Amino acid sequence: PPGAYNAQVVWGGGLIVRSEPDKQSGTVTSIGYKDEVIVLKNEGEWSQIQVGEGTVGWVRSGNLEKLADSETP
């Protein structure tokens, strides 16, 4: 989607990807340190991401770092 970009996990312990932008919501999957994801949108301190071939969920934005020249077409 427009505005989406590639990012990398910078939190050393990896991240739990949640179903909603809330730390109490269910777990969709988990991702490891330095894994690359596509950030679809940001909402407050949360980012909606796509992992792999289409799994979508939410992580805390501060645990990701935008990759240089990463705008998706």
PDB file of C-alpha atoms in Angstrom:
ATOM      1  CA  PRO A   1       0.000   0.000   0.000  1.00  0.00           C
ATOM      2  CA  PRO A   2       1.071   3.638  -0.425  1.00  0.00           C
ATOM      3  CA  GLY A   3       3.392   4.732   2.361  1.00  0.00           C
ATOM      4  CA  ALA A   4       4.437   1.190   3.261  1.00  0.00           C
ATOM      5  CA  TYR A   5       8.144   0.636   3.890  1.00  0.00           C
ATOM      6  CA  ASN A   6      10.636  -2.054   4.840  1.00  0.00           C
ATOM      7  CA  ALA A   7      11.946  -2.174   8.386  1.00  0.00           C
ATOM      8  CA  GLN A   8      14.114  -4.369  10.567  1.00  0.00           C
ATOM      9  CA  VAL A   9      13.613  -5.564  14.137  1.00  0.00           C
ATOM     10  CA  VAL A  10      16.102  -3.828  16.429  1.00  0.00           C
ATOM     11  CA  TRP A  11      14.931  -5.296  19.749  1.00  0.00           C
ATOM     12  CA  GLY A  12      17.472  -7.978  20.711  1.00  0.00           C
ATOM     13  CA  GLY A  13      14.928 -10.414  22.120  1.00  0.00           C
ATOM     14  CA  GLY A  14      12.712 -10.458  19.040  1.00  0.00           C
ATOM     15  CA  LEU A  15       9.067  -9.413  19.056  1.00  0.00           C
ATOM     16  CA  ILE A  16       5.628 -10.851  19.610  1.00  0.00           C
ATOM     17  CA  VAL A  17       3.329  -9.858  16.753  1.00  0.00           C
ATOM     18  CA  ARG A  18      -0.133  -9.109  18.130  1.00  0.00           C
ATOM     19  CA  SER A  19      -3.590  -9.226  16.561  1.00  0.00           C
ATOM     20  CA  GLU A  20      -4.447  -5.658  17.649  1.00  0.00           C
ATOM     21  CA  PRO A  21      -2.391  -2.569  18.651  1.00  0.00           C
ATOM     22  CA  ASP A  22      -2.625  -3.490  22.340  1.00  0.00           C
ATOM     23  CA  LYS A  23      -0.170  -5.413  24.510  1.00  0.00           C
ATOM     24  CA  GLN A  24      -3.046  -7.464  25.930  1.00  0.00           C
ATOM     25  CA  SER A  25      -4.237  -8.725  22.523  1.00  0.00           C
ATOM     26  CA  GLY A  26      -3.579 -12.205  21.202  1.00  0.00           C
ATOM     27  CA  THR A  27      -0.359 -13.390  19.597  1.00  0.00           C
ATOM     28  CA  VAL A  28      -0.307 -13.847  15.822  1.00  0.00           C
ATOM     29  CA  THR A  29       3.329 -14.951  15.498  1.00  0.00           C
ATOM     30  CA  SER A  30       6.790 -13.934  16.666  1.00  0.00           C
ATOM     31  CA  ILE A  31       9.766 -12.498  14.807  1.00  0.00           C
ATOM     32  CA  GLY A  32      13.454 -12.445  15.623  1.00  0.00           C
ATOM     33  CA  TYR A  33      16.157  -9.809  15.963  1.00  0.00           C
ATOM     34  CA  LYS A  34      17.159  -8.349  12.568  1.00  0.00           C
ATOM     35  CA  ASP A  35      14.169  -9.935  10.799  1.00  0.00           C
ATOM     36  CA  GLU A  36      12.815  -7.750   8.018  1.00  0.00           C
ATOM     37  CA  VAL A  37       9.142  -6.796   7.809  1.00  0.00           C
ATOM     38  CA  ILE A  38       6.927  -4.451   5.794  1.00  0.00           C
ATOM     39  CA  VAL A  39       5.372  -1.640   7.826  1.00  0.00           C
ATOM     40  CA  LEU A  40       1.870  -1.056   6.453  1.00  0.00           C
ATOM     41  CA  LYS A  41       0.842   1.806   8.747  1.00  0.00           C
ATOM     42  CA  ASN A  42       1.522   3.439  12.083  1.00  0.00           C
ATOM     43  CA  GLU A  43      -1.068   4.071  14.771  1.00  0.00           C
ATOM     44  CA  GLY A  44       0.198   5.874  17.858  1.00  0.00           C
ATOM     45  CA  GLU A  45       3.121   3.897  19.255  1.00  0.00           C
ATOM     46  CA  TRP A  46       2.195   0.801  17.242  1.00  0.00           C
ATOM     47  CA  SER A  47       3.032  -0.314  13.696  1.00  0.00           C
ATOM     48  CA  GLN A  48       0.957  -2.698  11.617  1.00  0.00           C
ATOM     49  CA  ILE A  49       3.372  -5.016   9.843  1.00  0.00           C
ATOM     50  CA  GLN A  50       3.366  -7.783   7.292  1.00  0.00           C
ATOM     51  CA  VAL A  51       5.640 -10.727   7.974  1.00  0.00           C
ATOM     52  CA  GLY A  52       6.757 -13.182   5.311  1.00  0.00           C
ATOM     53  CA  GLU A  53       4.103 -14.105   2.765  1.00  0.00           C
ATOM     54  CA  GLY A  54       1.223 -12.209   4.276  1.00  0.00           C
ATOM     55  CA  THR A  55       0.869 -12.620   8.049  1.00  0.00           C
ATOM     56  CA  VAL A  56      -0.292  -9.229   9.363  1.00  0.00           C
ATOM     57  CA  GLY A  57      -0.142  -8.014  12.954  1.00  0.00           C
ATOM     58  CA  TRP A  58       1.010  -5.249  15.281  1.00  0.00           C
ATOM     59  CA  VAL A  59       4.268  -4.461  17.116  1.00  0.00           C
ATOM     60  CA  ARG A  60       5.582  -1.469  19.060  1.00  0.00           C
ATOM     61  CA  SER A  61       7.042   1.032  16.581  1.00  0.00           C
ATOM     62  CA  GLY A  62      10.130   1.715  18.706  1.00  0.00           C
ATOM     63  CA  ASN A  63      11.294  -1.867  18.177  1.00  0.00           C
ATOM     64  CA  LEU A  64      11.653  -1.346  14.426  1.00  0.00           C
ATOM     65  CA  GLU A  65      14.073   0.645  12.331  1.00  0.00           C
ATOM     66  CA  LYS A  66      13.226   1.799   8.822  1.00  0.00           C
ATOM     67  CA  LEU A  67      15.633   0.494   6.224  1.00  0.00           C
ATOM     68  CA  ALA A  68      17.278   3.043   3.931  1.00  0.00           C
ATOM     69  CA  ASP A  69      15.661   3.446   0.512  1.00  0.00           C
ATOM     70  CA  SER A  70      12.855   1.174   1.560  1.00  0.00           C
ATOM     71  CA  GLU A  71       9.755   2.786   0.073  1.00  0.00           C
ATOM     72  CA  THR A  72       7.716   0.072  -1.619  1.00  0.00           C
ATOM     73  CA  PRO A  73       6.208   0.864  -5.027  1.00  0.00           C
TER      74      PRO A  73
END
